[in-house]
């Protein structure tokens, strides 16, 4: 049985350490102590939780709450994050989104970037299908 430290589980799930601890407190995951006394979670339980969250409840926000339902979108690989840079010319814009430890870069029309209100500090969701990235603005 694989045991994963809470910090590593949080990175894998794209949430904070505190969110993983809340899942443990709610009973969604069980905690075990490793040889050093640090809390760990069972890798198989974490995989089950990841699949349940991905299959039934849409994309997860960084705080561990569920995001909007993606039933109307065919792209299933969704990465919610913070826009860190938008470099635009008259026709195209390069949008950089920091999604947890991952940087996602998309080239979209400048018109679309403006319509979505993409600017450093705004939230966005990158949806990946094949070799294309679809960027969806997120309203709070």
PDB file of C-alpha atoms in Angstrom:
ATOM      1  CA  UNK A   1       0.000   0.000   0.000  1.00  0.00           C
ATOM      2  CA  UNK A   2       1.385   3.419  -1.024  1.00  0.00           C
ATOM      3  CA  UNK A   3       1.241   6.184   1.570  1.00  0.00           C
ATOM      4  CA  UNK A   4       1.416   9.792   0.379  1.00  0.00           C
ATOM      5  CA  UNK A   5       2.291  12.772   2.577  1.00  0.00           C
ATOM      6  CA  UNK A   6      -0.451  15.393   2.927  1.00  0.00           C
ATOM      7  CA  UNK A   7       1.636  18.038   1.147  1.00  0.00           C
ATOM      8  CA  UNK A   8       2.230  15.730  -1.822  1.00  0.00           C
ATOM      9  CA  UNK A   9      -1.448  14.716  -1.904  1.00  0.00           C
ATOM     10  CA  UNK A  10      -2.430  18.385  -2.020  1.00  0.00           C
ATOM     11  CA  UNK A  11      -0.119  19.036  -4.980  1.00  0.00           C
ATOM     12  CA  UNK A  12      -1.472  15.988  -6.818  1.00  0.00           C
ATOM     13  CA  UNK A  13      -5.070  17.100  -6.242  1.00  0.00           C
ATOM     14  CA  UNK A  14      -4.396  20.772  -6.982  1.00  0.00           C
ATOM     15  CA  UNK A  15      -5.628  21.917  -3.560  1.00  0.00           C
ATOM     16  CA  UNK A  16      -4.105  23.216  -0.322  1.00  0.00           C
ATOM     17  CA  UNK A  17      -2.789  21.093   2.544  1.00  0.00           C
ATOM     18  CA  UNK A  18      -5.689  22.395   4.630  1.00  0.00           C
ATOM     19  CA  UNK A  19      -8.191  21.051   2.095  1.00  0.00           C
ATOM     20  CA  UNK A  20      -6.662  17.573   2.332  1.00  0.00           C
ATOM     21  CA  UNK A  21      -6.872  17.827   6.131  1.00  0.00           C
ATOM     22  CA  UNK A  22     -10.560  18.819   5.830  1.00  0.00           C
ATOM     23  CA  UNK A  23     -11.152  15.749   3.639  1.00  0.00           C
ATOM     24  CA  UNK A  24      -9.546  13.647   6.379  1.00  0.00           C
ATOM     25  CA  UNK A  25     -11.723  15.290   9.057  1.00  0.00           C
ATOM     26  CA  UNK A  26     -14.861  14.679   6.917  1.00  0.00           C
ATOM     27  CA  UNK A  27     -13.920  11.021   6.435  1.00  0.00           C
ATOM     28  CA  UNK A  28     -13.309  11.307   2.675  1.00  0.00           C
ATOM     29  CA  UNK A  29      -9.733  10.110   3.295  1.00  0.00           C
ATOM     30  CA  UNK A  30      -8.193   8.247   6.193  1.00  0.00           C
ATOM     31  CA  UNK A  31      -4.906   9.356   7.711  1.00  0.00           C
ATOM     32  CA  UNK A  32      -2.057   7.140   8.812  1.00  0.00           C
ATOM     33  CA  UNK A  33       1.219   7.994  10.536  1.00  0.00           C
ATOM     34  CA  UNK A  34       4.438   7.124   8.709  1.00  0.00           C
ATOM     35  CA  UNK A  35       7.619   5.940  10.449  1.00  0.00           C
ATOM     36  CA  UNK A  36       8.505   9.566  11.258  1.00  0.00           C
ATOM     37  CA  UNK A  37       5.071  10.280  12.724  1.00  0.00           C
ATOM     38  CA  UNK A  38       3.923  12.462   9.808  1.00  0.00           C
ATOM     39  CA  UNK A  39       0.353  12.100   8.573  1.00  0.00           C
ATOM     40  CA  UNK A  40      -0.078  10.338   5.250  1.00  0.00           C
ATOM     41  CA  UNK A  41      -3.031   9.203   3.144  1.00  0.00           C
ATOM     42  CA  UNK A  42      -3.483   5.939   1.296  1.00  0.00           C
ATOM     43  CA  UNK A  43      -2.600   6.322  -2.398  1.00  0.00           C
ATOM     44  CA  UNK A  44      -5.506   4.123  -3.500  1.00  0.00           C
ATOM     45  CA  UNK A  45      -7.992   6.204  -1.467  1.00  0.00           C
ATOM     46  CA  UNK A  46      -6.572   9.392  -2.952  1.00  0.00           C
ATOM     47  CA  UNK A  47      -6.904   7.965  -6.472  1.00  0.00           C
ATOM     48  CA  UNK A  48     -10.527   6.991  -5.758  1.00  0.00           C
ATOM     49  CA  UNK A  49     -11.311  10.482  -4.472  1.00  0.00           C
ATOM     50  CA  UNK A  50      -9.629  12.071  -7.508  1.00  0.00           C
ATOM     51  CA  UNK A  51     -11.708   9.928  -9.869  1.00  0.00           C
ATOM     52  CA  UNK A  52     -14.947  10.667  -7.997  1.00  0.00           C
ATOM     53  CA  UNK A  53     -14.279  14.398  -8.077  1.00  0.00           C
ATOM     54  CA  UNK A  54     -13.337  14.347 -11.764  1.00  0.00           C
ATOM     55  CA  UNK A  55     -16.218  12.129 -12.878  1.00  0.00           C
ATOM     56  CA  UNK A  56     -19.141  13.457 -10.932  1.00  0.00           C
ATOM     57  CA  UNK A  57     -18.633  17.002  -9.848  1.00  0.00           C
ATOM     58  CA  UNK A  58     -16.759  19.008 -12.466  1.00  0.00           C
ATOM     59  CA  UNK A  59     -13.492  20.834 -12.004  1.00  0.00           C
ATOM     60  CA  UNK A  60     -12.333  21.586  -8.485  1.00  0.00           C
ATOM     61  CA  UNK A  61     -11.346  25.054  -7.313  1.00  0.00           C
ATOM     62  CA  UNK A  62      -8.060  25.536  -5.524  1.00  0.00           C
ATOM     63  CA  UNK A  63      -9.933  25.695  -2.214  1.00  0.00           C
ATOM     64  CA  UNK A  64     -11.305  22.177  -2.755  1.00  0.00           C
ATOM     65  CA  UNK A  65     -14.860  23.250  -3.538  1.00  0.00           C
ATOM     66  CA  UNK A  66     -16.464  22.100  -6.750  1.00  0.00           C
ATOM     67  CA  UNK A  67     -16.416  24.296  -9.797  1.00  0.00           C
ATOM     68  CA  UNK A  68     -19.081  24.755 -12.431  1.00  0.00           C
ATOM     69  CA  UNK A  69     -20.490  21.660 -14.055  1.00  0.00           C
ATOM     70  CA  UNK A  70     -18.718  20.939 -17.324  1.00  0.00           C
ATOM     71  CA  UNK A  71     -21.470  18.747 -18.817  1.00  0.00           C
ATOM     72  CA  UNK A  72     -21.777  21.078 -21.834  1.00  0.00           C
ATOM     73  CA  UNK A  73     -18.066  20.931 -22.702  1.00  0.00           C
ATOM     74  CA  UNK A  74     -16.411  18.082 -24.559  1.00  0.00           C
ATOM     75  CA  UNK A  75     -12.877  18.860 -23.301  1.00  0.00           C
ATOM     76  CA  UNK A  76     -12.406  16.923 -20.056  1.00  0.00           C
ATOM     77  CA  UNK A  77      -8.915  18.059 -19.072  1.00  0.00           C
ATOM     78  CA  UNK A  78      -9.634  21.267 -17.159  1.00  0.00           C
ATOM     79  CA  UNK A  79      -7.098  23.357 -15.298  1.00  0.00           C
ATOM     80  CA  UNK A  80      -8.352  26.280 -13.212  1.00  0.00           C
ATOM     81  CA  UNK A  81      -5.779  28.864 -12.379  1.00  0.00           C
ATOM     82  CA  UNK A  82      -4.590  32.417 -12.133  1.00  0.00           C
ATOM     83  CA  UNK A  83      -3.730  34.427 -15.241  1.00  0.00           C
ATOM     84  CA  UNK A  84      -0.116  35.527 -14.800  1.00  0.00           C
ATOM     85  CA  UNK A  85       0.536  37.242 -18.137  1.00  0.00           C
ATOM     86  CA  UNK A  86      -1.255  38.327 -21.312  1.00  0.00           C
ATOM     87  CA  UNK A  87       0.933  39.390 -24.245  1.00  0.00           C
ATOM     88  CA  UNK A  88      -1.156  40.785 -27.099  1.00  0.00           C
ATOM     89  CA  UNK A  89      -0.677  42.196 -30.567  1.00  0.00           C
ATOM     90  CA  UNK A  90      -3.441  43.289 -32.938  1.00  0.00           C
ATOM     91  CA  UNK A  91      -4.506  39.727 -33.799  1.00  0.00           C
ATOM     92  CA  UNK A  92      -3.237  37.162 -31.253  1.00  0.00           C
ATOM     93  CA  UNK A  93      -2.652  37.002 -27.496  1.00  0.00           C
ATOM     94  CA  UNK A  94      -0.487  34.661 -25.469  1.00  0.00           C
ATOM     95  CA  UNK A  95      -2.199  33.887 -22.160  1.00  0.00           C
ATOM     96  CA  UNK A  96      -0.163  32.348 -19.322  1.00  0.00           C
ATOM     97  CA  UNK A  97      -2.151  30.627 -16.557  1.00  0.00           C
ATOM     98  CA  UNK A  98      -0.582  29.211 -13.392  1.00  0.00           C
ATOM     99  CA  UNK A  99      -2.602  26.092 -12.492  1.00  0.00           C
ATOM    100  CA  UNK A 100      -1.161  24.811  -9.228  1.00  0.00           C
ATOM    101  CA  UNK A 101       2.437  23.862 -10.000  1.00  0.00           C
ATOM    102  CA  UNK A 102       1.784  23.901 -13.754  1.00  0.00           C
ATOM    103  CA  UNK A 103       2.043  26.744 -16.245  1.00  0.00           C
ATOM    104  CA  UNK A 104      -0.447  26.508 -19.109  1.00  0.00           C
ATOM    105  CA  UNK A 105       0.116  28.750 -22.130  1.00  0.00           C
ATOM    106  CA  UNK A 106      -2.523  29.344 -24.791  1.00  0.00           C
ATOM    107  CA  UNK A 107      -2.581  31.374 -27.976  1.00  0.00           C
ATOM    108  CA  UNK A 108      -6.013  32.889 -28.553  1.00  0.00           C
ATOM    109  CA  UNK A 109      -7.331  35.822 -30.535  1.00  0.00           C
ATOM    110  CA  UNK A 110      -6.849  39.221 -28.937  1.00  0.00           C
ATOM    111  CA  UNK A 111     -10.567  39.788 -29.409  1.00  0.00           C
ATOM    112  CA  UNK A 112     -11.336  36.678 -27.309  1.00  0.00           C
ATOM    113  CA  UNK A 113      -8.844  37.701 -24.615  1.00  0.00           C
ATOM    114  CA  UNK A 114     -10.547  41.081 -24.329  1.00  0.00           C
ATOM    115  CA  UNK A 115     -14.066  39.569 -24.307  1.00  0.00           C
ATOM    116  CA  UNK A 116     -13.047  37.169 -21.530  1.00  0.00           C
ATOM    117  CA  UNK A 117     -11.507  40.010 -19.526  1.00  0.00           C
ATOM    118  CA  UNK A 118      -8.220  38.150 -19.232  1.00  0.00           C
ATOM    119  CA  UNK A 119      -5.540  40.111 -17.417  1.00  0.00           C
ATOM    120  CA  UNK A 120      -2.898  39.269 -14.812  1.00  0.00           C
ATOM    121  CA  UNK A 121      -4.657  38.370 -11.577  1.00  0.00           C
ATOM    122  CA  UNK A 122      -7.923  37.180 -13.139  1.00  0.00           C
ATOM    123  CA  UNK A 123      -9.136  33.582 -12.823  1.00  0.00           C
ATOM    124  CA  UNK A 124      -9.493  31.364 -15.881  1.00  0.00           C
ATOM    125  CA  UNK A 125      -9.962  27.725 -16.767  1.00  0.00           C
ATOM    126  CA  UNK A 126      -7.856  26.115 -19.489  1.00  0.00           C
ATOM    127  CA  UNK A 127      -9.549  23.157 -21.145  1.00  0.00           C
ATOM    128  CA  UNK A 128      -7.279  20.890 -23.155  1.00  0.00           C
ATOM    129  CA  UNK A 129      -8.443  18.643 -25.965  1.00  0.00           C
ATOM    130  CA  UNK A 130      -5.940  17.059 -28.329  1.00  0.00           C
ATOM    131  CA  UNK A 131      -3.399  19.784 -29.127  1.00  0.00           C
ATOM    132  CA  UNK A 132      -5.731  22.757 -28.630  1.00  0.00           C
ATOM    133  CA  UNK A 133      -6.312  24.738 -25.449  1.00  0.00           C
ATOM    134  CA  UNK A 134      -9.685  26.415 -24.936  1.00  0.00           C
ATOM    135  CA  UNK A 135      -9.602  29.220 -22.346  1.00  0.00           C
ATOM    136  CA  UNK A 136     -12.792  29.955 -20.438  1.00  0.00           C
ATOM    137  CA  UNK A 137     -13.143  33.040 -18.262  1.00  0.00           C
ATOM    138  CA  UNK A 138     -14.380  32.474 -14.722  1.00  0.00           C
ATOM    139  CA  UNK A 139     -16.807  34.873 -13.055  1.00  0.00           C
ATOM    140  CA  UNK A 140     -16.818  34.995  -9.267  1.00  0.00           C
TER     141      UNK A 140
END
